[in-house]
Coordinates of N, CA and C in Angstrom, one line a residue:
M1362 N -23.6 -44.5 -12.7 CA -23.8 -43.5 -13.7 C -23.8 -42.1 -13.1
N1363 N -24.4 -42.0 -11.9 CA -24.4 -40.7 -11.3 C -23.1 -40.3 -10.8
Y1364 N -22.2 -41.2 -10.6 CA -20.8 -40.9 -10.1 C -20.1 -40.0 -11.0
A1365 N -20.3 -40.2 -12.3 CA -19.6 -39.4 -13.3 C -20.1 -37.9 -13.2
I1366 N -21.4 -37.8 -13.1 CA -22.0 -36.4 -13.0 C -21.5 -35.7 -11.8
T1367 N -21.4 -36.4 -10.7 CA -21.0 -35.8 -9.4 C -19.5 -35.4 -9.5
L1368 N -18.7 -36.3 -10.2 CA -17.3 -36.0 -10.3 C -17.1 -34.8 -11.2
T1369 N -17.8 -34.7 -12.3 CA -17.7 -33.5 -13.2 C -18.1 -32.3 -12.4
G1370 N -19.2 -32.4 -11.6 CA -19.7 -31.2 -10.9 C -18.6 -30.8 -9.9
L1371 N -18.0 -31.7 -9.2 CA -17.0 -31.4 -8.2 C -15.8 -30.8 -8.9
A1372 N -15.4 -31.3 -10.0 CA -14.3 -30.8 -10.7 C -14.5 -29.4 -11.2
M1373 N -15.7 -29.0 -11.6 CA -16.0 -27.7 -12.0 C -16.0 -26.7 -10.8
V1374 N -16.6 -27.2 -9.7 CA -16.6 -26.4 -8.5 C -15.2 -26.1 -8.0
L1375 N -14.3 -27.2 -8.0 CA -12.9 -27.0 -7.6 C -12.2 -26.1 -8.5
G1376 N -12.5 -26.2 -9.8 CA -11.8 -25.3 -10.8 C -12.2 -23.9 -10.5
T1377 N -13.4 -23.6 -10.3 CA -13.9 -22.2 -10.0 C -13.2 -21.7 -8.7
V1378 N -13.2 -22.5 -7.7 CA -12.6 -22.1 -6.4 C -11.1 -21.8 -6.6
M1379 N -10.4 -22.7 -7.3 CA -9.0 -22.5 -7.5 C -8.7 -21.2 -8.3
A1380 N -9.6 -21.0 -9.3 CA -9.4 -19.8 -10.1 C -9.7 -18.5 -9.3
S1381 N -10.7 -18.5 -8.4 CA -11.0 -17.4 -7.6 C -9.9 -17.1 -6.6
V1382 N -9.3 -18.2 -6.0 CA -8.2 -18.1 -5.0 C -7.0 -17.5 -5.8
A1383 N -6.7 -18.0 -7.0 CA -5.6 -17.5 -7.7 C -5.7 -16.0 -8.0
A1384 N -7.0 -15.6 -8.4 CA -7.2 -14.2 -8.7 C -7.0 -13.4 -7.4
M1385 N -7.5 -13.9 -6.3 CA -7.3 -13.1 -5.0 C -5.8 -13.0 -4.7
R1386 N -5.0 -14.0 -4.9 CA -3.6 -14.0 -4.6 C -2.9 -13.0 -5.5
A1387 N -3.3 -13.1 -6.8 CA -2.7 -12.2 -7.8 C -3.0 -10.7 -7.5
S1388 N -4.3 -10.4 -7.1 CA -4.6 -9.0 -6.8 C -4.0 -8.6 -5.5
A1389 N -3.8 -9.5 -4.6 CA -3.2 -9.2 -3.3 C -1.7 -8.9 -3.4
R1390 N -1.0 -9.7 -4.3 CA 0.4 -9.5 -4.5 C 0.7 -8.8 -5.8
P1391 N 1.1 -7.5 -5.7 CA 1.4 -6.7 -6.9 C 2.7 -7.2 -7.6
E1392 N 2.6 -7.3 -8.9 CA 3.8 -7.8 -9.7 C 4.8 -6.7 -9.8
P1393 N 6.1 -7.0 -9.9 CA 7.2 -6.0 -10.0 C 7.3 -5.5 -11.4
V1394 N 6.3 -5.8 -12.3 CA 6.4 -5.3 -13.7 C 6.2 -3.8 -13.7
P1395 N 5.2 -3.2 -13.1 CA 5.1 -1.7 -13.1 C 6.3 -1.0 -12.5
V1396 N 6.9 -1.6 -11.5 CA 8.1 -1.0 -10.9 C 9.2 -0.9 -11.9
R1397 N 9.4 -1.9 -12.7 CA 10.4 -1.9 -13.7 C 10.1 -0.9 -14.7
I1398 N 8.8 -0.7 -15.1 CA 8.5 0.3 -16.1 C 8.7 1.7 -15.5
N1399 N 8.5 1.9 -14.2 CA 8.7 3.2 -13.6 C 10.2 3.5 -13.4
D1400 N 11.1 2.5 -13.5 CA 12.5 2.7 -13.4 C 13.2 3.3 -14.6
K1401 N 12.4 3.5 -15.7 CA 13.0 4.0 -16.9 C 13.4 5.5 -16.6
R1402 N 14.6 5.8 -17.0 CA 15.1 7.2 -16.8 C 15.4 7.8 -18.2

C-alpha cells in the first residue's frame, strides 16, 4: 500500500525537477522569435 504513495511522491518530485530544469534551459537559451520581430523593416 505504501508503495503507491511513494511512487506518486517520487513522480511529483521528478515532475517538479524536470519542470525546473526545462525552465532553466529555456531561460538560458534565448529563442529566435524576438530576432525575427526585430528584423521587420
